[in-house]
Tab-separated table of C-alpha atoms and ligand atoms in Angstrom:
chain	number	residue	atom	x	y	z
A	1	MET	CA	112.528	137.347	127.867
A	2	SER	CA	113.318	140.756	126.606
A	3	LYS	CA	114.570	141.488	123.043
A	4	THR	CA	117.807	143.429	122.725
A	5	ARG	CA	117.032	146.476	121.025
A	6	ASN	CA	119.992	147.086	118.301
A	7	LYS	CA	121.754	150.206	117.330
A	8	VAL	CA	121.060	152.026	114.293
A	9	ARG	CA	124.366	151.952	112.338
A	10	MET	CA	125.692	155.087	111.036
A	11	GLY	CA	128.586	155.822	108.420
A	12	MET	CA	130.490	159.071	107.904
A	13	VAL	CA	131.412	161.125	104.808
A	14	GLY	CA	133.691	164.080	105.586
A	15	GLY	CA	134.717	164.860	109.586
A	16	GLY	CA	138.071	163.938	109.144
A	17	GLN	CA	141.336	165.241	111.714
A	18	GLY	CA	140.867	169.390	111.587
A	19	ALA	CA	136.940	169.306	110.836
A	20	PHE	CA	134.628	171.439	112.412
A	21	ILE	CA	131.178	170.176	112.431
A	22	GLY	CA	132.178	166.077	111.891
A	23	ALA	CA	132.693	165.911	115.906
A	24	VAL	CA	129.870	167.679	116.430
A	25	HIS	CA	127.562	165.379	114.551
A	26	ARG	CA	129.450	161.894	116.337
A	27	SER	CA	129.359	163.335	119.443
A	28	ALA	CA	125.613	164.132	119.333
A	29	ALA	CA	124.962	160.785	117.576
A	30	ALA	CA	126.532	159.369	120.688
A	31	ILE	CA	124.080	161.277	123.090
A	32	ASP	CA	121.478	158.964	123.333
A	33	GLY	CA	123.034	155.470	122.761
A	34	GLU	CA	120.871	154.994	119.710
A	35	ILE	CA	123.136	155.099	117.436
A	36	GLU	CA	126.984	153.545	116.694
A	37	LEU	CA	129.321	154.750	114.296
A	38	VAL	CA	130.612	151.771	112.122
A	39	CYS	CA	132.268	153.291	109.008
A	40	GLY	CA	133.646	156.300	107.380
A	41	ALA	CA	134.767	158.165	104.612
A	42	PHE	CA	136.238	161.322	106.822
A	43	SER	CA	138.812	162.684	104.273
A	44	SER	CA	139.643	163.097	100.774
A	45	SER	CA	142.913	161.864	102.123
A	46	HIS	CA	142.844	157.862	103.116
A	47	GLU	CA	145.875	158.800	105.460
A	48	ASN	CA	143.692	161.148	107.649
A	49	CYS	CA	140.769	158.600	107.273
A	50	LEU	CA	142.511	155.945	108.964
A	51	THR	CA	143.911	158.672	111.290
A	52	THR	CA	140.332	159.513	112.434
A	53	GLY	CA	139.117	156.204	112.237
A	54	ARG	CA	142.037	154.983	114.310
A	55	GLU	CA	140.892	157.613	117.160
A	56	LEU	CA	137.205	156.487	116.851
A	57	ASN	CA	138.288	152.438	117.152
A	58	LEU	CA	136.689	151.673	113.469
A	59	ALA	CA	138.445	148.705	112.083
A	60	SER	CA	141.021	150.034	109.578
A	61	GLU	CA	138.767	148.026	106.869
A	62	ARG	CA	135.767	150.159	107.482
A	63	CYS	CA	137.565	153.490	106.797
A	64	TYR	CA	137.679	153.736	103.106
A	65	SER	CA	139.299	155.864	100.642
A	66	ASP	CA	136.119	157.374	99.336
A	67	PHE	CA	132.488	157.650	99.609
A	68	ASN	CA	131.987	155.315	96.370
A	69	THR	CA	133.781	152.583	98.060
A	70	MET	CA	132.074	152.723	101.266
A	71	PHE	CA	128.796	152.396	99.901
A	72	ALA	CA	129.908	149.303	97.531
A	73	ALA	CA	132.042	147.540	100.262
A	74	GLU	CA	128.947	148.124	102.970
A	75	ALA	CA	126.401	146.896	100.517
A	76	GLN	CA	128.208	143.409	100.265
A	77	LEU	CA	128.048	143.302	104.244
A	78	PRO	CA	125.682	141.400	105.959
A	79	PRO	CA	122.334	143.443	106.278
A	80	GLU	CA	123.014	142.892	110.193
A	81	LYS	CA	126.634	145.023	109.994
A	82	ARG	CA	126.481	147.174	107.477
A	83	MET	CA	125.911	150.818	108.025
A	84	GLN	CA	122.052	151.812	107.831
A	85	PHE	CA	122.628	155.404	107.098
A	86	VAL	CA	124.960	158.207	106.100
A	87	SER	CA	126.073	161.075	107.851
A	88	ILE	CA	127.290	163.577	105.224
A	89	VAL	CA	129.406	166.495	106.895
A	90	THR	CA	131.748	167.537	103.721
A	91	PRO	CA	131.970	170.872	101.884
A	92	ASN	CA	129.084	171.759	100.579
A	93	HIS	CA	130.093	170.860	96.630
A	94	LEU	CA	129.911	167.396	97.501
A	95	HIS	CA	126.537	166.651	99.120
A	96	TYR	CA	124.764	166.010	95.969
A	97	ALA	CA	127.106	163.238	94.540
A	98	VAL	CA	127.277	161.949	97.679
A	99	ALA	CA	124.019	161.774	98.906
A	100	LYS	CA	123.163	160.565	95.334
A	101	ALA	CA	125.670	157.688	95.503
A	102	ALA	CA	124.065	156.585	98.855
A	103	ILE	CA	120.330	156.786	97.922
A	104	GLU	CA	121.189	155.081	94.943
A	105	ALA	CA	123.345	151.938	96.769
A	106	GLY	CA	120.247	151.666	99.262
A	107	PHE	CA	121.310	153.897	102.171
A	108	HIS	CA	119.708	156.493	104.374
A	109	VAL	CA	120.740	160.152	104.300
A	110	LEU	CA	121.419	162.546	106.659
A	111	SER	CA	122.930	165.629	105.325
A	112	ASP	CA	123.945	168.802	106.806
A	113	LYS	CA	123.128	172.163	105.076
A	114	PRO	CA	123.417	173.314	102.354
A	115	ALA	CA	121.550	170.569	100.793
A	116	THR	CA	123.369	170.774	97.757
A	117	PHE	CA	125.611	173.087	95.450
A	118	THR	CA	123.053	174.275	93.359
A	119	LEU	CA	118.969	174.192	93.297
A	120	GLN	CA	119.054	171.966	90.467
A	121	GLU	CA	121.052	169.255	92.629
A	122	ALA	CA	118.399	169.567	95.333
A	123	ILE	CA	115.839	169.073	92.837
A	124	ASP	CA	117.227	166.512	91.129
A	125	LEU	CA	117.937	164.441	94.089
A	126	LYS	CA	114.088	164.931	94.914
A	127	ALA	CA	113.483	162.939	91.791
A	128	ILE	CA	116.274	160.270	92.568
A	129	LEU	CA	114.695	159.850	96.604
A	130	ASN	CA	111.042	159.602	94.621
A	131	GLN	CA	112.799	156.669	92.743
A	132	HIS	CA	114.102	154.601	95.835
A	133	ASN	CA	112.883	153.446	99.141
A	134	VAL	CA	114.853	155.544	101.484
A	135	LEU	CA	114.724	158.594	103.876
A	136	TYR	CA	116.270	161.385	103.739
A	137	GLY	CA	117.031	164.459	106.416
A	138	LEU	CA	118.823	167.479	106.784
A	139	THR	CA	120.459	169.272	109.852
A	140	HIS	CA	118.928	172.422	110.268
A	141	THR	CA	120.528	172.037	113.796
A	142	TYR	CA	118.405	174.914	115.213
A	143	THR	CA	114.845	172.933	114.146
A	144	GLY	CA	116.319	170.468	117.604
A	145	TYR	CA	116.213	172.992	120.416
A	146	PRO	CA	113.054	172.275	122.720
A	147	LEU	CA	111.668	175.645	122.326
A	148	VAL	CA	112.093	176.360	118.666
A	149	ARG	CA	109.629	173.421	119.139
A	150	GLU	CA	107.998	175.127	121.622
A	151	ALA	CA	107.386	178.341	119.766
A	152	LYS	CA	106.466	176.476	116.422
A	153	ASP	CA	103.307	175.094	118.378
A	154	ARG	CA	102.503	178.040	120.034
A	155	ILE	CA	102.266	179.698	116.569
A	156	ALA	CA	100.602	176.955	114.906
A	157	GLN	CA	98.027	176.807	117.796
A	158	GLY	CA	97.224	180.736	117.213
A	159	GLU	CA	98.573	181.714	120.334
A	160	LEU	CA	100.408	184.853	118.499
A	161	GLY	CA	96.925	185.539	116.114
A	162	THR	CA	97.634	186.120	112.769
A	163	VAL	CA	101.283	186.125	112.392
A	164	THR	CA	102.001	190.020	110.536
A	165	LYS	CA	106.063	189.904	110.845
A	166	VAL	CA	109.314	187.945	110.927
A	167	VAL	CA	112.357	189.111	112.267
A	168	ALA	CA	115.588	186.741	112.104
A	169	GLU	CA	119.227	187.191	112.451
A	170	TYR	CA	121.880	185.496	112.522
A	171	SER	CA	125.267	187.777	112.837
A	172	GLN	CA	129.316	186.534	113.481
A	173	GLY	CA	132.323	188.437	113.458
A	174	TRP	CA	134.824	185.484	112.416
A	175	LEU	CA	135.219	186.529	108.765
A	176	ALA	CA	135.527	190.271	109.406
A	177	GLN	CA	139.226	190.400	108.707
A	178	PRO	CA	141.229	189.709	105.624
A	179	GLN	CA	143.380	187.318	107.272
A	180	ASP	CA	140.418	184.888	108.006
A	181	SER	CA	139.755	184.604	105.115
A	182	SER	CA	142.567	181.567	104.927
A	183	ASN	CA	141.674	179.410	107.849
A	184	LYS	CA	140.383	175.931	106.975
A	185	GLN	CA	136.868	176.357	107.318
A	186	ALA	CA	136.929	179.845	105.518
A	187	SER	CA	138.801	178.940	102.371
A	188	TRP	CA	136.015	176.769	100.700
A	189	ARG	CA	133.118	178.680	102.017
A	190	LEU	CA	134.755	182.164	100.537
A	191	ASP	CA	135.273	179.545	97.173
A	192	PRO	CA	132.619	179.791	94.805
A	193	SER	CA	133.905	176.410	92.983
A	194	ARG	CA	132.925	174.848	96.655
A	195	ALA	CA	130.693	176.639	98.471
A	196	GLY	CA	128.406	177.773	95.762
A	197	VAL	CA	126.692	181.133	94.953
A	198	SER	CA	127.128	182.448	98.180
A	199	CYS	CA	129.135	182.497	101.203
A	200	CYS	CA	126.990	184.295	103.700
A	201	MET	CA	123.618	183.053	102.778
A	202	GLY	CA	124.773	179.687	102.071
A	203	ASP	CA	126.445	179.123	105.095
A	204	ILE	CA	123.777	180.668	107.903
A	205	GLY	CA	121.362	183.163	106.051
A	206	VAL	CA	119.939	179.543	105.138
A	207	HIS	CA	119.428	178.779	109.021
A	208	ALA	CA	117.931	182.141	109.493
A	209	ALA	CA	115.697	181.725	106.399
A	210	ASN	CA	114.710	177.768	107.464
A	211	LEU	CA	114.139	178.709	111.295
A	212	ALA	CA	111.826	181.589	110.174
A	213	GLU	CA	109.540	179.103	107.812
A	214	PHE	CA	109.827	176.190	110.395
A	215	VAL	CA	108.502	178.596	113.518
A	216	SER	CA	106.023	180.893	111.844
A	217	GLY	CA	104.838	177.727	109.623
A	218	LEU	CA	105.150	180.583	106.419
A	219	GLU	CA	106.798	180.489	103.263
A	220	ILE	CA	108.538	183.105	101.884
A	221	THR	CA	107.160	184.264	98.452
A	222	ARG	CA	108.972	187.466	97.504
A	223	MET	CA	112.380	188.930	98.410
A	224	CYS	CA	115.018	191.880	97.878
A	225	ALA	CA	118.388	191.479	98.316
A	226	ASP	CA	121.536	193.149	99.226
A	227	LEU	CA	124.166	190.974	99.397
A	228	SER	CA	127.925	191.747	99.015
A	229	PRO	CA	131.407	191.337	100.066
A	230	VAL	CA	132.422	193.483	102.927
A	231	VAL	CA	135.907	192.523	102.849
A	232	SER	CA	137.741	193.347	99.802
A	233	GLY	CA	139.187	190.937	97.668
A	234	ARG	CA	136.404	187.938	98.103
A	235	GLN	CA	134.544	186.359	95.482
A	236	LEU	CA	131.163	185.469	97.110
A	237	ASP	CA	129.525	187.576	100.183
A	238	ASP	CA	130.576	187.728	103.629
A	239	ASP	CA	127.368	189.760	104.525
A	240	GLY	CA	123.580	190.587	103.263
A	241	ASN	CA	120.451	192.190	104.221
A	242	ILE	CA	116.841	190.806	102.929
A	243	LEU	CA	113.489	192.051	102.855
A	244	MET	CA	110.999	189.335	102.548
A	245	ARG	CA	107.095	188.846	102.090
A	246	PHE	CA	105.571	185.593	103.492
A	247	ASN	CA	102.511	183.642	101.667
A	248	ASN	CA	99.961	184.934	104.011
A	249	GLY	CA	100.867	188.612	103.622
A	250	ALA	CA	103.034	188.788	106.283
A	251	LYS	CA	106.404	190.836	106.096
A	252	GLY	CA	109.906	190.057	107.548
A	253	VAL	CA	113.559	191.209	107.492
A	254	LEU	CA	116.457	188.600	107.769
A	255	ILE	CA	119.924	189.809	108.348
A	256	ALA	CA	122.996	187.355	108.117
A	257	SER	CA	126.788	188.381	108.476
A	258	GLN	CA	129.905	186.994	109.433
A	259	ILE	CA	131.829	190.232	109.544
A	260	SER	CA	130.200	191.783	112.362
A	261	VAL	CA	132.569	192.482	114.471
A	262	GLY	CA	132.743	190.610	118.341
A	263	GLU	CA	129.340	188.668	117.230
A	264	GLU	CA	129.493	184.728	117.822
A	265	ASN	CA	126.684	182.567	116.747
A	266	ASN	CA	123.935	185.745	117.125
A	267	LEU	CA	121.039	183.531	115.565
A	268	ASN	CA	117.960	184.936	117.066
A	269	ILE	CA	114.307	185.088	116.076
A	270	ARG	CA	111.244	187.875	116.929
A	271	ILE	CA	107.777	187.027	115.285
A	272	TYR	CA	104.790	189.153	115.877
A	273	GLY	CA	101.258	188.175	115.516
A	274	THR	CA	97.735	190.148	116.130
A	275	LYS	CA	97.639	188.546	119.838
A	276	ALA	CA	101.183	188.695	120.605
A	277	GLY	CA	104.740	188.484	119.964
A	278	LEU	CA	107.498	185.748	120.594
A	279	GLU	CA	111.439	186.038	120.641
A	280	TRP	CA	114.039	183.262	120.948
A	281	HIS	CA	117.942	183.628	120.922
A	282	GLN	CA	120.364	180.737	120.395
A	283	GLN	CA	122.948	181.997	122.279
A	284	GLU	CA	120.270	182.012	125.366
A	285	PRO	CA	118.541	179.031	123.826
A	286	ASN	CA	116.810	177.974	126.924
A	287	THR	CA	114.337	180.630	127.578
A	288	LEU	CA	111.375	181.903	125.302
A	289	THR	CA	110.210	185.121	125.828
A	290	ILE	CA	106.470	186.086	124.496
A	291	ARG	CA	104.927	189.744	124.976
A	292	TYR	CA	101.635	191.159	125.347
A	293	ASN	CA	100.376	194.870	124.702
A	294	ASP	CA	98.090	194.500	127.421
A	295	LYS	CA	99.718	192.071	129.771
A	296	PRO	CA	103.060	191.064	131.070
A	297	SER	CA	105.690	189.143	129.393
A	298	GLN	CA	105.875	185.790	129.952
A	299	VAL	CA	109.595	183.785	130.410
A	300	VAL	CA	109.394	180.352	129.417
A	301	ARG	CA	112.427	178.233	130.618
A	302	THR	CA	113.090	174.738	129.567
A	303	GLY	CA	112.151	172.031	132.262
A	304	VAL	CA	109.390	174.036	133.813
A	305	GLY	CA	105.972	173.894	133.448
A	306	GLY	CA	103.741	171.752	130.263
A	307	PHE	CA	105.560	171.691	126.566
A	308	SER	CA	103.807	170.986	123.219
A	309	PRO	CA	105.005	166.970	122.744
A	310	ALA	CA	107.562	167.712	120.204
A	311	ALA	CA	109.040	170.030	122.929
A	312	ALA	CA	108.914	168.183	126.030
A	313	GLY	CA	110.148	165.260	124.218
A	314	SER	CA	113.193	167.317	122.959
A	315	MET	CA	114.308	168.031	126.648
A	316	ARG	CA	116.810	165.643	128.706
A	317	ILE	CA	117.421	167.046	132.140
A	318	PRO	CA	116.057	169.143	134.697
A	319	ALA	CA	115.484	172.744	134.807
A	320	GLY	CA	118.705	175.048	135.367
A	321	HIS	CA	120.703	172.331	134.069
A	322	PRO	CA	121.777	174.738	130.417
A	323	GLU	CA	120.920	171.850	127.061
A	324	GLY	CA	122.550	173.135	123.680
A	325	TYR	CA	124.099	172.736	120.750
A	326	LEU	CA	124.769	169.220	120.800
A	327	GLU	CA	121.534	168.485	122.185
A	328	ALA	CA	120.016	170.424	119.903
A	329	PHE	CA	121.681	168.370	116.843
A	330	ALA	CA	121.359	165.152	119.237
A	331	ASN	CA	117.466	165.605	119.132
A	332	LEU	CA	117.493	165.040	115.054
A	333	TYR	CA	120.009	162.589	115.626
A	334	VAL	CA	117.894	160.615	117.781
A	335	ASP	CA	114.610	161.381	115.739
A	336	PHE	CA	115.784	160.663	112.562
A	337	ALA	CA	117.521	157.027	114.377
A	338	ASN	CA	114.230	156.054	115.094
A	339	GLN	CA	112.749	156.839	111.559
A	340	VAL	CA	115.482	154.384	110.113
A	341	ARG	CA	114.721	151.590	112.839
A	342	GLU	CA	111.253	151.974	111.708
A	343	PHE	CA	111.431	152.206	108.595
A	344	ASP	CA	114.147	149.082	108.527
A	345	ASN	CA	111.989	147.383	110.508
A	346	SER	CA	108.830	146.923	108.538
A	347	ASP	CA	108.533	144.967	105.134
A	348	LYS	CA	106.898	147.823	103.166
A	349	TYR	CA	106.890	151.541	102.520
A	350	VAL	CA	106.080	153.666	105.930
A	351	ASN	CA	105.882	157.377	105.035
A	352	LEU	CA	106.885	158.260	108.594
A	353	ALA	CA	105.680	162.070	109.645
A	354	SER	CA	108.771	164.168	110.877
A	355	ILE	CA	109.432	167.115	112.524
A	356	ILE	CA	112.750	166.804	110.684
A	357	PRO	CA	114.149	168.919	107.616
A	358	GLY	CA	113.547	166.716	104.659
A	359	ILE	CA	113.964	167.391	101.019
A	360	ASP	CA	111.528	169.904	100.169
A	361	ASP	CA	113.423	171.903	102.709
A	362	ALA	CA	116.617	171.301	100.969
A	363	ILE	CA	115.042	172.778	97.703
A	364	ARG	CA	113.243	175.552	99.633
A	365	GLY	CA	116.602	175.987	101.342
A	366	MET	CA	118.604	176.301	97.526
A	367	ALA	CA	116.117	178.271	96.208
A	368	PHE	CA	116.747	181.048	99.135
A	369	ILE	CA	120.197	181.219	98.581
A	370	GLU	CA	120.009	181.362	94.784
A	371	ASN	CA	117.043	183.247	95.082
A	372	CYS	CA	118.458	186.217	97.344
A	373	VAL	CA	121.636	185.949	95.067
A	374	ALA	CA	119.161	186.894	91.967
A	375	ALA	CA	117.662	189.424	93.820
A	376	SER	CA	120.979	191.020	94.751
A	377	GLN	CA	122.234	191.392	91.432
A	378	ALA	CA	118.824	192.224	89.674
A	379	ASN	CA	119.427	195.264	92.063
A	380	GLU	CA	115.527	196.274	91.106
A	381	GLY	CA	113.923	195.581	94.406
A	382	TRP	CA	111.170	192.714	94.901
A	383	LEU	CA	111.587	189.566	92.999
A	384	GLU	CA	109.155	186.660	93.084
A	385	PHE	CA	110.710	183.782	95.440
A	386	LYS	CA	110.850	180.763	92.618
A	387	LEU	CA	111.577	177.220	93.431
A	388	ALA	CA	113.530	176.836	89.774
A	389	ASN	CA	116.206	178.232	88.246
A	390	VAL	CA	116.533	182.007	88.598
A	391	LEU	CA	120.299	182.644	88.272
B	1	NAD	N1	124.428	172.614	111.094
B	1	NAD	C1	125.153	173.295	111.411
B	1	NAD	O1	125.204	174.305	112.268
B	1	NAD	C2	126.572	173.177	110.633
B	1	NAD	C3	127.912	174.145	110.894
B	1	NAD	C4	128.893	173.895	110.267
B	1	NAD	C5	128.728	173.734	109.191
B	1	NAD	N2	128.297	172.587	108.646
B	1	NAD	C6	127.958	172.386	107.328
B	1	NAD	O2	128.663	170.925	107.163
B	1	NAD	C7	129.604	171.049	106.139
B	1	NAD	C8	130.996	170.801	106.691
B	1	NAD	O3	131.694	171.965	107.252
B	1	NAD	P1	132.934	172.304	108.495
B	1	NAD	O4	133.153	173.481	108.742
B	1	NAD	O5	132.868	171.177	109.136
B	1	NAD	O6	133.942	171.797	107.211
B	1	NAD	P2	135.616	171.263	107.265
B	1	NAD	O7	136.207	172.020	106.376
B	1	NAD	O8	135.721	171.577	108.749
B	1	NAD	O9	135.226	169.922	107.050
B	1	NAD	C9	135.169	169.568	105.885
B	1	NAD	C10	136.017	167.638	106.239
B	1	NAD	O10	135.154	167.188	105.024
B	1	NAD	C11	136.386	166.440	104.401
B	1	NAD	N3	136.326	166.233	102.874
B	1	NAD	C12	136.671	167.442	102.128
B	1	NAD	N4	136.423	166.389	100.837
B	1	NAD	C13	136.334	164.994	101.038
B	1	NAD	C14	135.898	163.997	100.018
B	1	NAD	N5	135.938	164.187	98.554
B	1	NAD	N6	135.842	163.025	100.894
B	1	NAD	C15	135.679	162.408	102.267
B	1	NAD	N7	135.549	163.890	102.981
B	1	NAD	C16	136.158	164.939	102.473
B	1	NAD	C17	137.263	166.954	104.836
B	1	NAD	O11	138.709	166.600	104.777
B	1	NAD	C18	136.983	167.814	105.971
B	1	NAD	O12	137.205	166.495	107.304
B	1	NAD	C19	129.283	172.345	105.229
B	1	NAD	O13	128.182	172.075	104.283
B	1	NAD	C20	128.762	173.077	106.436
B	1	NAD	O14	128.222	174.077	106.076
B	1	NAD	C21	127.165	172.822	109.381
């Protein structure tokens, strides 16, 4: 008789009615049928939490007033019922406190970015993780796209030769006007007490930096930055341009902007090497272009042809049926859920190799944000990229 495979049980902190990304996470988590949402502390308002839970068909006793109560109560439930991991989708200032409480209560953590409020918190989180037997993942969404994984693999296989230049751009226009500052998602992103030291770099620049390092396989080592609030009256940057150097000597440019009128979610990356270049655009995610100087370009499309295992395993439907944002998120969720299942079903610690960004990426992301701000404030040209406090 075949044994039933249980779904992996997830709790959520944040993502109440009116929130943006929580519902995206829940949809993505549901795509492969491997994960069941069993509880939540969806909002700082218990009423909102209960309403959200009702809409999701959760029992009211598993819609908690706050995350500490949730972790304590879930830990008391029988192992086959309690949540196994928590998805963190609150504004940035809460990520560390929620992750720390979850880890200390023995729950795995899948957090949205930026990992924490400060770099020091991310460093502290790693120390806490080192003392507990749980998994930690960070939802840098764009690492879940099949052709981003394919691009990473092709560079690792040497198809581009030695990487010499990286150009990453993340342009949006939704904060271009002064009145844009007051919508729900903008208000905390522009508030230093809830967003951190940066709006634009913390919100989207960090995705572009992660994508640049993930795909190229390189690490940023130096930077020269120019961040500013373009819309007057804002305390945090809404735009920034960064020059970068990488650990193999490659040069790079990173543009992140929330005031580029008319831009939607224009994340794109171009990487050039000694033999070829490649290009990927998030708004056209099922196409990867490889360019050469001495032969025609190659257009790689999802679902057509042979792919690296990481890319092939990230595609669900036949060619010509677009896969996008939800599926990329779903790839992170299903990979993480599989790890949680394997981890929780084994008696001893297993160190699972993973393509999902983890705590070291969390630290590098927070370092990127703080190094950008420090470099821009110093206004003195190039600064070393440090994985220690620079502000
Ligand atoms: N990976 C991505 O592509 C991506 C995209 C968007 C946002 N994000 C990240 O997701 C996080 C949330 O962003 P958003 O745009 O959904 O914000 P949002 O303001 O729309 O939602 C935040 C939610 O957190 C809840 N919340 C606030 N305090 C809480 C508390 N103490 N306990 C429980 N819930 C609480 C709010 O009630 C709300 O439901 C941010 O860290 C952001 O950087 C990531």
